Amino acid sequence: QQPVQSPQAVILREGEDAVINCSSSKALYSVHWYRQKHGEAPVFLMILLKGGEQKGHEKISASFNEKKQQSSLYLTASQLSYSGTYFCGAGNTGTASKLTFGTGTRLQVTL
Amino acid sequence: EAQVTQNPRYLITVTGKKLTVTCSQNMNHEYMSWYRQDPGLGLRQIYYSMNVEVTDKGDVPEGYKVSRKEKRNFPLILESPSPNQTSLYFCASRTGTGGLGQPQHFGDGTRLSIL
């Protein structure tokens, strides 16, 4: 079963912040975050492993709550280049090789 | 340059005409996978391979075949394509070490239209 992402879409003005959530119905071992520009391949942002760690990548960071089986992606002071569709990939415990992607969150940053 | 290469990038074909989409990676990755992407459905896994001669079904394997005879190549075969297989296809690879703790590298995608 695919993880659920929310919101499905969001429009921001440049400089605003956003949070994208990813929730799994199964126990999580890892969560991957990718960004995809229209017509291009998904690009890796970061991976979080179970343990509740938080990671950062420029002005983009993420958290992982193992107990709640959730991850959140934080985009701070958004830039036009942040526009795209964000996917979380759930690596569920017990499935050593399988990454199940959510349906995506479409983010548009405007001037 | 480390990359995953898919061919063709675009293909329009007709129902029932066998086709193969090739995928090759130059990173010596053990793990390779095929996904299809449809509007509103995200990326869904078709098949994956943990290593040479080791393949397994993903979430939507019906109508597809794969093979892994060499480590670098993982072709996707549609023996009798149907219109519901019209989609955007991505091949991805990652190192086997560390399993789900390793990022996947995606190819540029193959846009397939079956009439």
mmCIF file with all atom_site columns, C-alpha atoms in Angstrom:
data_model
loop_
_atom_site.group_PDB
_atom_site.id
_atom_site.type_symbol
_atom_site.label_atom_id
_atom_site.label_alt_id
_atom_site.label_comp_id
_atom_site.label_asym_id
_atom_site.label_entity_id
_atom_site.label_seq_id
_atom_site.pdbx_PDB_ins_code
_atom_site.Cartn_x
_atom_site.Cartn_y
_atom_site.Cartn_z
_atom_site.occupancy
_atom_site.B_iso_or_equiv
_atom_site.pdbx_formal_charge
_atom_site.auth_seq_id
_atom_site.auth_comp_id
_atom_site.auth_asym_id
_atom_site.auth_atom_id
_atom_site.pdbx_PDB_model_num
ATOM 1   C CA . GLN A 1 1   ? 0.000  0.000   0.000   1.00 0.00 ? 1   GLN A CA 1
ATOM 2   C CA . GLN A 1 2   ? 1.350  3.403   -0.986  1.00 0.00 ? 2   GLN A CA 1
ATOM 3   C CA . PRO A 1 3   ? 2.184  5.936   1.731   1.00 0.00 ? 3   PRO A CA 1
ATOM 4   C CA . VAL A 1 4   ? -0.165 8.889   1.893   1.00 0.00 ? 4   VAL A CA 1
ATOM 5   C CA . GLN A 1 5   ? 1.235  12.330  1.175   1.00 0.00 ? 5   GLN A CA 1
ATOM 6   C CA . SER A 1 6   ? -0.336 15.623  2.161   1.00 0.00 ? 6   SER A CA 1
ATOM 7   C CA . PRO A 1 7   ? -1.080 18.115  0.887   1.00 0.00 ? 7   PRO A CA 1
ATOM 8   C CA . GLN A 1 8   ? -1.586 16.956  -2.687  1.00 0.00 ? 8   GLN A CA 1
ATOM 9   C CA . ALA A 1 9   ? -0.638 20.368  -3.991  1.00 0.00 ? 9   ALA A CA 1
ATOM 10  C CA . VAL A 1 10  ? 0.550  23.673  -2.615  1.00 0.00 ? 10  VAL A CA 1
ATOM 11  C CA . ILE A 1 11  ? 1.297  27.087  -4.072  1.00 0.00 ? 11  ILE A CA 1
ATOM 12  C CA . LEU A 1 12  ? 3.783  29.338  -2.323  1.00 0.00 ? 12  LEU A CA 1
ATOM 13  C CA . ARG A 1 13  ? 5.207  32.738  -2.846  1.00 0.00 ? 13  ARG A CA 1
ATOM 14  C CA . GLU A 1 14  ? 8.982  32.920  -2.962  1.00 0.00 ? 14  GLU A CA 1
ATOM 15  C CA . GLY A 1 15  ? 10.365 33.101  0.556   1.00 0.00 ? 15  GLY A CA 1
ATOM 16  C CA . GLU A 1 16  ? 7.485  31.258  2.225   1.00 0.00 ? 16  GLU A CA 1
ATOM 17  C CA . ASP A 1 17  ? 7.818  27.961  4.061   1.00 0.00 ? 17  ASP A CA 1
ATOM 18  C CA . ALA A 1 18  ? 6.097  24.657  3.398   1.00 0.00 ? 18  ALA A CA 1
ATOM 19  C CA . VAL A 1 19  ? 5.709  21.264  5.033   1.00 0.00 ? 19  VAL A CA 1
ATOM 20  C CA . ILE A 1 20  ? 4.973  18.050  3.168   1.00 0.00 ? 20  ILE A CA 1
ATOM 21  C CA . ASN A 1 21  ? 3.881  15.023  5.137   1.00 0.00 ? 21  ASN A CA 1
ATOM 22  C CA . CYS A 1 22  ? 4.237  11.330  4.380   1.00 0.00 ? 22  CYS A CA 1
ATOM 23  C CA . SER A 1 23  ? 2.385  8.699   6.357   1.00 0.00 ? 23  SER A CA 1
ATOM 24  C CA . SER A 1 24  ? 2.755  4.941   6.087   1.00 0.00 ? 24  SER A CA 1
ATOM 25  C CA . SER A 1 25  ? 0.343  2.243   7.248   1.00 0.00 ? 25  SER A CA 1
ATOM 26  C CA . LYS A 1 26  ? 3.253  -0.128  7.843   1.00 0.00 ? 26  LYS A CA 1
ATOM 27  C CA . ALA A 1 27  ? 6.304  0.029   10.071  1.00 0.00 ? 27  ALA A CA 1
ATOM 28  C CA . LEU A 1 28  ? 9.044  2.103   8.481   1.00 0.00 ? 28  LEU A CA 1
ATOM 29  C CA . TYR A 1 29  ? 12.715 1.307   8.233   1.00 0.00 ? 29  TYR A CA 1
ATOM 30  C CA . SER A 1 30  ? 13.584 4.273   6.066   1.00 0.00 ? 30  SER A CA 1
ATOM 31  C CA . VAL A 1 31  ? 12.022 7.179   4.236   1.00 0.00 ? 31  VAL A CA 1
ATOM 32  C CA . HIS A 1 32  ? 13.406 8.584   0.997   1.00 0.00 ? 32  HIS A CA 1
ATOM 33  C CA . TRP A 1 33  ? 12.557 11.999  -0.407  1.00 0.00 ? 33  TRP A CA 1
ATOM 34  C CA . TYR A 1 34  ? 12.826 12.853  -4.111  1.00 0.00 ? 34  TYR A CA 1
ATOM 35  C CA . ARG A 1 35  ? 11.934 15.875  -6.188  1.00 0.00 ? 35  ARG A CA 1
ATOM 36  C CA . GLN A 1 36  ? 10.828 15.655  -9.789  1.00 0.00 ? 36  GLN A CA 1
ATOM 37  C CA . LYS A 1 37  ? 10.702 18.545  -12.215 1.00 0.00 ? 37  LYS A CA 1
ATOM 38  C CA . HIS A 1 38  ? 8.157  18.268  -15.000 1.00 0.00 ? 38  HIS A CA 1
ATOM 39  C CA . GLY A 1 39  ? 9.325  15.853  -17.675 1.00 0.00 ? 39  GLY A CA 1
ATOM 40  C CA . GLU A 1 40  ? 12.480 14.913  -15.794 1.00 0.00 ? 40  GLU A CA 1
ATOM 41  C CA . ALA A 1 41  ? 13.675 12.051  -13.637 1.00 0.00 ? 41  ALA A CA 1
ATOM 42  C CA . PRO A 1 42  ? 13.176 12.111  -9.870  1.00 0.00 ? 42  PRO A CA 1
ATOM 43  C CA . VAL A 1 43  ? 16.218 13.485  -8.067  1.00 0.00 ? 43  VAL A CA 1
ATOM 44  C CA . PHE A 1 44  ? 17.309 12.235  -4.670  1.00 0.00 ? 44  PHE A CA 1
ATOM 45  C CA . LEU A 1 45  ? 17.045 14.698  -1.782  1.00 0.00 ? 45  LEU A CA 1
ATOM 46  C CA . MET A 1 46  ? 17.667 12.698  1.371   1.00 0.00 ? 46  MET A CA 1
ATOM 47  C CA . ILE A 1 47  ? 17.143 9.472   3.256   1.00 0.00 ? 47  ILE A CA 1
ATOM 48  C CA . LEU A 1 48  ? 16.094 9.128   6.874   1.00 0.00 ? 48  LEU A CA 1
ATOM 49  C CA . LEU A 1 49  ? 16.582 5.900   8.764   1.00 0.00 ? 49  LEU A CA 1
ATOM 50  C CA . LYS A 1 50  ? 14.565 4.771   11.752  1.00 0.00 ? 50  LYS A CA 1
ATOM 51  C CA . GLY A 1 51  ? 15.691 6.407   14.941  1.00 0.00 ? 51  GLY A CA 1
ATOM 52  C CA . GLY A 1 52  ? 13.783 9.690   14.627  1.00 0.00 ? 52  GLY A CA 1
ATOM 53  C CA . GLU A 1 53  ? 16.642 11.631  13.122  1.00 0.00 ? 53  GLU A CA 1
ATOM 54  C CA . GLN A 1 54  ? 16.309 14.903  11.347  1.00 0.00 ? 54  GLN A CA 1
ATOM 55  C CA . LYS A 1 55  ? 18.359 15.734  8.288   1.00 0.00 ? 55  LYS A CA 1
ATOM 56  C CA . GLY A 1 56  ? 19.064 18.900  6.385   1.00 0.00 ? 56  GLY A CA 1
ATOM 57  C CA . HIS A 1 57  ? 19.951 19.713  2.826   1.00 0.00 ? 57  HIS A CA 1
ATOM 58  C CA . GLU A 1 58  ? 20.441 23.441  2.172   1.00 0.00 ? 58  GLU A CA 1
ATOM 59  C CA . LYS A 1 59  ? 17.124 24.957  3.211   1.00 0.00 ? 59  LYS A CA 1
ATOM 60  C CA . ILE A 1 60  ? 15.331 21.645  2.953   1.00 0.00 ? 60  ILE A CA 1
ATOM 61  C CA . SER A 1 61  ? 15.183 19.368  5.956   1.00 0.00 ? 61  SER A CA 1
ATOM 62  C CA . ALA A 1 62  ? 13.167 16.368  7.039   1.00 0.00 ? 62  ALA A CA 1
ATOM 63  C CA . SER A 1 63  ? 12.152 14.517  10.140  1.00 0.00 ? 63  SER A CA 1
ATOM 64  C CA . PHE A 1 64  ? 11.181 10.919  10.736  1.00 0.00 ? 64  PHE A CA 1
ATOM 65  C CA . ASN A 1 65  ? 8.853  9.764   13.497  1.00 0.00 ? 65  ASN A CA 1
ATOM 66  C CA . GLU A 1 66  ? 9.172  6.001   13.648  1.00 0.00 ? 66  GLU A CA 1
ATOM 67  C CA . LYS A 1 67  ? 6.381  5.538   16.173  1.00 0.00 ? 67  LYS A CA 1
ATOM 68  C CA . LYS A 1 68  ? 3.888  7.480   14.129  1.00 0.00 ? 68  LYS A CA 1
ATOM 69  C CA . GLN A 1 69  ? 5.210  5.953   10.906  1.00 0.00 ? 69  GLN A CA 1
ATOM 70  C CA . GLN A 1 70  ? 5.479  9.429   9.455   1.00 0.00 ? 70  GLN A CA 1
ATOM 71  C CA . SER A 1 71  ? 8.002  11.708  7.863   1.00 0.00 ? 71  SER A CA 1
ATOM 72  C CA . SER A 1 72  ? 7.803  15.410  7.121   1.00 0.00 ? 72  SER A CA 1
ATOM 73  C CA . LEU A 1 73  ? 9.770  17.464  4.615   1.00 0.00 ? 73  LEU A CA 1
ATOM 74  C CA . TYR A 1 74  ? 10.377 21.112  5.502   1.00 0.00 ? 74  TYR A CA 1
ATOM 75  C CA . LEU A 1 75  ? 11.124 23.692  2.849   1.00 0.00 ? 75  LEU A CA 1
ATOM 76  C CA . THR A 1 76  ? 12.317 26.963  4.302   1.00 0.00 ? 76  THR A CA 1
ATOM 77  C CA . ALA A 1 77  ? 12.364 30.310  2.506   1.00 0.00 ? 77  ALA A CA 1
ATOM 78  C CA . SER A 1 78  ? 11.292 28.648  -0.714  1.00 0.00 ? 78  SER A CA 1
ATOM 79  C CA . GLN A 1 79  ? 12.927 29.516  -4.002  1.00 0.00 ? 79  GLN A CA 1
ATOM 80  C CA . LEU A 1 80  ? 11.566 29.280  -7.525  1.00 0.00 ? 80  LEU A CA 1
ATOM 81  C CA . SER A 1 81  ? 13.848 26.301  -8.064  1.00 0.00 ? 81  SER A CA 1
ATOM 82  C CA . TYR A 1 82  ? 11.953 24.340  -5.416  1.00 0.00 ? 82  TYR A CA 1
ATOM 83  C CA . SER A 1 83  ? 8.972  23.968  -7.725  1.00 0.00 ? 83  SER A CA 1
ATOM 84  C CA . GLY A 1 84  ? 8.227  20.402  -8.700  1.00 0.00 ? 84  GLY A CA 1
ATOM 85  C CA . THR A 1 85  ? 6.587  17.280  -7.406  1.00 0.00 ? 85  THR A CA 1
ATOM 86  C CA . TYR A 1 86  ? 7.909  15.794  -4.196  1.00 0.00 ? 86  TYR A CA 1
ATOM 87  C CA . PHE A 1 87  ? 7.700  12.074  -3.563  1.00 0.00 ? 87  PHE A CA 1
ATOM 88  C CA . CYS A 1 88  ? 8.344  10.168  -0.410  1.00 0.00 ? 88  CYS A CA 1
ATOM 89  C CA . GLY A 1 89  ? 9.438  6.556   -0.667  1.00 0.00 ? 89  GLY A CA 1
ATOM 90  C CA . ALA A 1 90  ? 8.707  4.247   2.214   1.00 0.00 ? 90  ALA A CA 1
ATOM 91  C CA . GLY A 1 91  ? 11.136 1.469   3.013   1.00 0.00 ? 91  GLY A CA 1
ATOM 92  C CA . ASN A 1 92  ? 9.025  -0.767  5.190   1.00 0.00 ? 92  ASN A CA 1
ATOM 93  C CA . THR A 1 93  ? 10.438 -3.064  7.805   1.00 0.00 ? 93  THR A CA 1
ATOM 94  C CA . GLY A 1 94  ? 10.634 -6.597  6.555   1.00 0.00 ? 94  GLY A CA 1
ATOM 95  C CA . THR A 1 95  ? 10.835 -5.705  2.879   1.00 0.00 ? 95  THR A CA 1
ATOM 96  C CA . ALA A 1 96  ? 14.564 -5.556  2.387   1.00 0.00 ? 96  ALA A CA 1
ATOM 97  C CA . SER A 1 97  ? 14.519 -4.265  -1.135  1.00 0.00 ? 97  SER A CA 1
ATOM 98  C CA . LYS A 1 98  ? 11.201 -2.620  -1.754  1.00 0.00 ? 98  LYS A CA 1
ATOM 99  C CA . LEU A 1 99  ? 10.649 1.106   -1.807  1.00 0.00 ? 99  LEU A CA 1
ATOM 100 C CA . THR A 1 100 ? 7.007  2.162   -2.117  1.00 0.00 ? 100 THR A CA 1
ATOM 101 C CA . PHE A 1 101 ? 6.401  5.700   -3.313  1.00 0.00 ? 101 PHE A CA 1
ATOM 102 C CA . GLY A 1 102 ? 3.595  8.025   -2.356  1.00 0.00 ? 102 GLY A CA 1
ATOM 103 C CA . THR A 1 103 ? 1.430  9.712   -4.962  1.00 0.00 ? 103 THR A CA 1
ATOM 104 C CA . GLY A 1 104 ? 3.359  12.959  -4.722  1.00 0.00 ? 104 GLY A CA 1
ATOM 105 C CA . THR A 1 105 ? 2.900  16.569  -3.634  1.00 0.00 ? 105 THR A CA 1
ATOM 106 C CA . ARG A 1 106 ? 2.944  19.183  -6.331  1.00 0.00 ? 106 ARG A CA 1
ATOM 107 C CA . LEU A 1 107 ? 4.696  22.357  -5.167  1.00 0.00 ? 107 LEU A CA 1
ATOM 108 C CA . GLN A 1 108 ? 4.636  25.577  -7.120  1.00 0.00 ? 108 GLN A CA 1
ATOM 109 C CA . VAL A 1 109 ? 6.648  28.582  -6.021  1.00 0.00 ? 109 VAL A CA 1
ATOM 110 C CA . THR A 1 110 ? 5.675  31.924  -7.536  1.00 0.00 ? 110 THR A CA 1
ATOM 111 C CA . LEU A 1 111 ? 7.143  35.418  -7.425  1.00 0.00 ? 111 LEU A CA 1
ATOM 112 C CA . GLU B 2 1   ? 29.740 10.207  -15.448 1.00 0.00 ? 1   GLU B CA 1
ATOM 113 C CA . ALA B 2 2   ? 27.601 7.973   -13.253 1.00 0.00 ? 2   ALA B CA 1
ATOM 114 C CA . GLN B 2 3   ? 24.295 7.410   -14.933 1.00 0.00 ? 3   GLN B CA 1
ATOM 115 C CA . VAL B 2 4   ? 21.339 5.209   -15.700 1.00 0.00 ? 4   VAL B CA 1
ATOM 116 C CA . THR B 2 5   ? 20.549 5.141   -19.418 1.00 0.00 ? 5   THR B CA 1
ATOM 117 C CA . GLN B 2 6   ? 17.187 4.188   -20.840 1.00 0.00 ? 6   GLN B CA 1
ATOM 118 C CA . ASN B 2 7   ? 16.282 3.625   -24.474 1.00 0.00 ? 7   ASN B CA 1
ATOM 119 C CA . PRO B 2 8   ? 14.202 4.603   -26.235 1.00 0.00 ? 8   PRO B CA 1
ATOM 120 C CA . ARG B 2 9   ? 13.146 7.897   -24.634 1.00 0.00 ? 9   ARG B CA 1
ATOM 121 C CA . TYR B 2 10  ? 9.898  7.971   -26.586 1.00 0.00 ? 10  TYR B CA 1
ATOM 122 C CA . LEU B 2 11  ? 7.983  5.227   -28.348 1.00 0.00 ? 11  LEU B CA 1
ATOM 123 C CA . ILE B 2 12  ? 4.616  5.083   -30.039 1.00 0.00 ? 12  ILE B CA 1
ATOM 124 C CA . THR B 2 13  ? 3.537  1.597   -31.014 1.00 0.00 ? 13  THR B CA 1
ATOM 125 C CA . VAL B 2 14  ? 0.457  -0.532  -31.547 1.00 0.00 ? 14  VAL B CA 1
ATOM 126 C CA . THR B 2 15  ? -1.315 -3.097  -29.439 1.00 0.00 ? 15  THR B CA 1
ATOM 127 C CA . GLY B 2 16  ? 0.278  -6.526  -29.475 1.00 0.00 ? 16  GLY B CA 1
ATOM 128 C CA . LYS B 2 17  ? 3.625  -5.586  -30.985 1.00 0.00 ? 17  LYS B CA 1
ATOM 129 C CA . LYS B 2 18  ? 6.364  -6.818  -28.672 1.00 0.00 ? 18  LYS B CA 1
ATOM 130 C CA . LEU B 2 19  ? 8.757  -4.187  -27.416 1.00 0.00 ? 19  LEU B CA 1
ATOM 131 C CA . THR B 2 20  ? 11.762 -3.900  -25.136 1.00 0.00 ? 20  THR B CA 1
ATOM 132 C CA . VAL B 2 21  ? 12.907 -0.892  -23.156 1.00 0.00 ? 21  VAL B CA 1
ATOM 133 C CA . THR B 2 22  ? 16.559 -1.123  -22.270 1.00 0.00 ? 22  THR B CA 1
ATOM 134 C CA . CYS B 2 23  ? 18.174 0.095   -19.066 1.00 0.00 ? 23  CYS B CA 1
ATOM 135 C CA . SER B 2 24  ? 21.891 0.226   -18.400 1.00 0.00 ? 24  SER B CA 1
ATOM 136 C CA . GLN B 2 25  ? 23.849 1.592   -15.446 1.00 0.00 ? 25  GLN B CA 1
ATOM 137 C CA . ASN B 2 26  ? 27.573 2.235   -15.131 1.00 0.00 ? 26  ASN B CA 1
ATOM 138 C CA . MET B 2 27  ? 27.824 2.375   -11.340 1.00 0.00 ? 27  MET B CA 1
ATOM 139 C CA . ASN B 2 28  ? 28.243 -1.356  -10.711 1.00 0.00 ? 28  ASN B CA 1
ATOM 140 C CA . HIS B 2 29  ? 24.989 -1.339  -8.741  1.00 0.00 ? 29  HIS B CA 1
ATOM 141 C CA . GLU B 2 30  ? 23.539 -4.634  -7.612  1.00 0.00 ? 30  GLU B CA 1
ATOM 142 C CA . TYR B 2 31  ? 19.953 -3.459  -7.316  1.00 0.00 ? 31  TYR B CA 1
ATOM 143 C CA . MET B 2 32  ? 17.863 -2.315  -10.278 1.00 0.00 ? 32  MET B CA 1
ATOM 144 C CA . SER B 2 33  ? 14.182 -1.579  -10.568 1.00 0.00 ? 33  SER B CA 1
ATOM 145 C CA . TRP B 2 34  ? 11.481 -0.542  -13.010 1.00 0.00 ? 34  TRP B CA 1
ATOM 146 C CA . TYR B 2 35  ? 8.680  1.905   -12.197 1.00 0.00 ? 35  TYR B CA 1
ATOM 147 C CA . ARG B 2 36  ? 5.760  3.273   -14.093 1.00 0.00 ? 36  ARG B CA 1
ATOM 148 C CA . GLN B 2 37  ? 4.411  6.734   -13.433 1.00 0.00 ? 37  GLN B CA 1
ATOM 149 C CA . ASP B 2 38  ? 0.813  7.668   -14.121 1.00 0.00 ? 38  ASP B CA 1
ATOM 150 C CA . PRO B 2 39  ? -0.964 10.933  -13.222 1.00 0.00 ? 39  PRO B CA 1
ATOM 151 C CA . GLY B 2 40  ? -2.196 10.892  -9.661  1.00 0.00 ? 40  GLY B CA 1
ATOM 152 C CA . LEU B 2 41  ? -0.672 7.501   -8.909  1.00 0.00 ? 41  LEU B CA 1
ATOM 153 C CA . GLY B 2 42  ? 2.952  8.387   -8.325  1.00 0.00 ? 42  GLY B CA 1
ATOM 154 C CA . LEU B 2 43  ? 5.688  5.856   -9.024  1.00 0.00 ? 43  LEU B CA 1
ATOM 155 C CA . ARG B 2 44  ? 4.659  2.223   -8.871  1.00 0.00 ? 44  ARG B CA 1
ATOM 156 C CA . GLN B 2 45  ? 7.200  -0.559  -8.940  1.00 0.00 ? 45  GLN B CA 1
ATOM 157 C CA . ILE B 2 46  ? 6.899  -3.119  -11.729 1.00 0.00 ? 46  ILE B CA 1
ATOM 158 C CA . TYR B 2 47  ? 9.850  -5.444  -11.131 1.00 0.00 ? 47  TYR B CA 1
ATOM 159 C CA . TYR B 2 48  ? 13.144 -5.297  -9.317  1.00 0.00 ? 48  TYR B CA 1
ATOM 160 C CA . SER B 2 49  ? 16.379 -7.240  -9.290  1.00 0.00 ? 49  SER B CA 1
ATOM 161 C CA . MET B 2 50  ? 18.714 -7.727  -6.371  1.00 0.00 ? 50  MET B CA 1
ATOM 162 C CA . ASN B 2 51  ? 21.528 -9.020  -8.558  1.00 0.00 ? 51  ASN B CA 1
ATOM 163 C CA . VAL B 2 52  ? 22.290 -11.016 -11.687 1.00 0.00 ? 52  VAL B CA 1
ATOM 164 C CA . GLU B 2 53  ? 19.673 -13.718 -12.316 1.00 0.00 ? 53  GLU B CA 1
ATOM 165 C CA . VAL B 2 54  ? 17.661 -12.569 -9.274  1.00 0.00 ? 54  VAL B CA 1
ATOM 166 C CA . THR B 2 55  ? 14.392 -10.787 -10.070 1.00 0.00 ? 55  THR B CA 1
ATOM 167 C CA . ASP B 2 56  ? 11.099 -10.334 -8.269  1.00 0.00 ? 56  ASP B CA 1
ATOM 168 C CA . LYS B 2 57  ? 7.697  -8.784  -8.803  1.00 0.00 ? 57  LYS B CA 1
ATOM 169 C CA . GLY B 2 58  ? 6.832  -5.330  -7.617  1.00 0.00 ? 58  GLY B CA 1
ATOM 170 C CA . ASP B 2 59  ? 3.330  -3.940  -7.191  1.00 0.00 ? 59  ASP B CA 1
ATOM 171 C CA . VAL B 2 60  ? 2.182  -3.919  -10.827 1.00 0.00 ? 60  VAL B CA 1
ATOM 172 C CA . PRO B 2 61  ? 3.997  -6.742  -12.680 1.00 0.00 ? 61  PRO B CA 1
ATOM 173 C CA . GLU B 2 62  ? 1.125  -7.920  -14.909 1.00 0.00 ? 62  GLU B CA 1
ATOM 174 C CA . GLY B 2 63  ? 1.930  -7.696  -18.600 1.00 0.00 ? 63  GLY B CA 1
ATOM 175 C CA . TYR B 2 64  ? 5.660  -7.170  -18.101 1.00 0.00 ? 64  TYR B CA 1
ATOM 176 C CA . LYS B 2 65  ? 8.764  -9.323  -18.101 1.00 0.00 ? 65  LYS B CA 1
ATOM 177 C CA . VAL B 2 66  ? 12.335 -8.588  -17.086 1.00 0.00 ? 66  VAL B CA 1
ATOM 178 C CA . SER B 2 67  ? 15.670 -10.304 -17.205 1.00 0.00 ? 67  SER B CA 1
ATOM 179 C CA . ARG B 2 68  ? 19.003 -9.686  -15.517 1.00 0.00 ? 68  ARG B CA 1
ATOM 180 C CA . LYS B 2 69  ? 21.706 -11.549 -17.366 1.00 0.00 ? 69  LYS B CA 1
ATOM 181 C CA . GLU B 2 70  ? 24.383 -8.933  -16.778 1.00 0.00 ? 70  GLU B CA 1
ATOM 182 C CA . LYS B 2 71  ? 24.871 -6.685  -13.798 1.00 0.00 ? 71  LYS B CA 1
ATOM 183 C CA . ARG B 2 72  ? 24.683 -3.455  -15.772 1.00 0.00 ? 72  ARG B CA 1
ATOM 184 C CA . ASN B 2 73  ? 21.548 -4.229  -17.823 1.00 0.00 ? 73  ASN B CA 1
ATOM 185 C CA . PHE B 2 74  ? 17.934 -4.684  -16.827 1.00 0.00 ? 74  PHE B CA 1
ATOM 186 C CA . PRO B 2 75  ? 15.584 -4.655  -19.840 1.00 0.00 ? 75  PRO B CA 1
ATOM 187 C CA . LEU B 2 76  ? 11.826 -4.344  -19.522 1.00 0.00 ? 76  LEU B CA 1
ATOM 188 C CA . ILE B 2 77  ? 9.860  -6.466  -21.973 1.00 0.00 ? 77  ILE B CA 1
ATOM 189 C CA . LEU B 2 78  ? 6.253  -5.987  -23.007 1.00 0.00 ? 78  LEU B CA 1
ATOM 190 C CA . GLU B 2 79  ? 5.364  -9.174  -24.887 1.00 0.00 ? 79  GLU B CA 1
ATOM 191 C CA . SER B 2 80  ? 1.916  -8.038  -25.982 1.00 0.00 ? 80  SER B CA 1
ATOM 192 C CA . PRO B 2 81  ? 1.461  -4.370  -25.120 1.00 0.00 ? 81  PRO B CA 1
ATOM 193 C CA . SER B 2 82  ? -1.988 -2.979  -24.473 1.00 0.00 ? 82  SER B CA 1
ATOM 194 C CA . PRO B 2 83  ? -3.237 0.622   -24.252 1.00 0.00 ? 83  PRO B CA 1
ATOM 195 C CA . ASN B 2 84  ? -3.367 0.477   -20.433 1.00 0.00 ? 84  ASN B CA 1
ATOM 196 C CA . GLN B 2 85  ? 0.412  0.184   -20.467 1.00 0.00 ? 85  GLN B CA 1
ATOM 197 C CA . THR B 2 86  ? 0.699  3.665   -21.898 1.00 0.00 ? 86  THR B CA 1
ATOM 198 C CA . SER B 2 87  ? 2.770  5.401   -19.282 1.00 0.00 ? 87  SER B CA 1
ATOM 199 C CA . LEU B 2 88  ? 6.049  7.027   -18.324 1.00 0.00 ? 88  LEU B CA 1
ATOM 200 C CA . TYR B 2 89  ? 8.600  4.397   -17.296 1.00 0.00 ? 89  TYR B CA 1
ATOM 201 C CA . PHE B 2 90  ? 11.651 4.876   -15.125 1.00 0.00 ? 90  PHE B CA 1
ATOM 202 C CA . CYS B 2 91  ? 14.545 2.560   -14.461 1.00 0.00 ? 91  CYS B CA 1
ATOM 203 C CA . ALA B 2 92  ? 16.492 3.024   -11.231 1.00 0.00 ? 92  ALA B CA 1
ATOM 204 C CA . SER B 2 93  ? 19.519 1.497   -9.595  1.00 0.00 ? 93  SER B CA 1
ATOM 205 C CA . ARG B 2 94  ? 21.266 1.576   -6.251  1.00 0.00 ? 94  ARG B CA 1
ATOM 206 C CA . THR B 2 95  ? 24.076 -0.180  -4.527  1.00 0.00 ? 95  THR B CA 1
ATOM 207 C CA . GLY B 2 96  ? 23.147 -3.375  -2.717  1.00 0.00 ? 96  GLY B CA 1
ATOM 208 C CA . THR B 2 97  ? 25.217 -2.474  0.315   1.00 0.00 ? 97  THR B CA 1
ATOM 209 C CA . GLY B 2 98  ? 23.039 -0.825  2.928   1.00 0.00 ? 98  GLY B CA 1
ATOM 210 C CA . GLY B 2 99  ? 19.792 -1.798  1.241   1.00 0.00 ? 99  GLY B CA 1
ATOM 211 C CA . LEU B 2 100 ? 16.995 0.674   1.786   1.00 0.00 ? 100 LEU B CA 1
ATOM 212 C CA . GLY B 2 101 ? 19.442 3.138   3.330   1.00 0.00 ? 101 GLY B CA 1
ATOM 213 C CA . GLN B 2 102 ? 20.887 3.918   -0.086  1.00 0.00 ? 102 GLN B CA 1
ATOM 214 C CA . PRO B 2 103 ? 19.513 6.387   -2.653  1.00 0.00 ? 103 PRO B CA 1
ATOM 215 C CA . GLN B 2 104 ? 18.146 5.292   -5.977  1.00 0.00 ? 104 GLN B CA 1
ATOM 216 C CA . HIS B 2 105 ? 19.471 6.793   -9.195  1.00 0.00 ? 105 HIS B CA 1
ATOM 217 C CA . PHE B 2 106 ? 16.875 7.208   -11.895 1.00 0.00 ? 106 PHE B CA 1
ATOM 218 C CA . GLY B 2 107 ? 17.143 7.150   -15.649 1.00 0.00 ? 107 GLY B CA 1
ATOM 219 C CA . ASP B 2 108 ? 15.601 9.948   -17.725 1.00 0.00 ? 108 ASP B CA 1
ATOM 220 C CA . GLY B 2 109 ? 12.453 7.985   -18.410 1.00 0.00 ? 109 GLY B CA 1
ATOM 221 C CA . THR B 2 110 ? 10.748 6.374   -21.394 1.00 0.00 ? 110 THR B CA 1
ATOM 222 C CA . ARG B 2 111 ? 7.419  7.724   -22.535 1.00 0.00 ? 111 ARG B CA 1
ATOM 223 C CA . LEU B 2 112 ? 5.468  4.854   -24.028 1.00 0.00 ? 112 LEU B CA 1
ATOM 224 C CA . SER B 2 113 ? 2.243  5.252   -26.020 1.00 0.00 ? 113 SER B CA 1
ATOM 225 C CA . ILE B 2 114 ? 0.365  2.156   -27.117 1.00 0.00 ? 114 ILE B CA 1
ATOM 226 C CA . LEU B 2 115 ? -2.429 2.694   -29.619 1.00 0.00 ? 115 LEU B CA 1
#
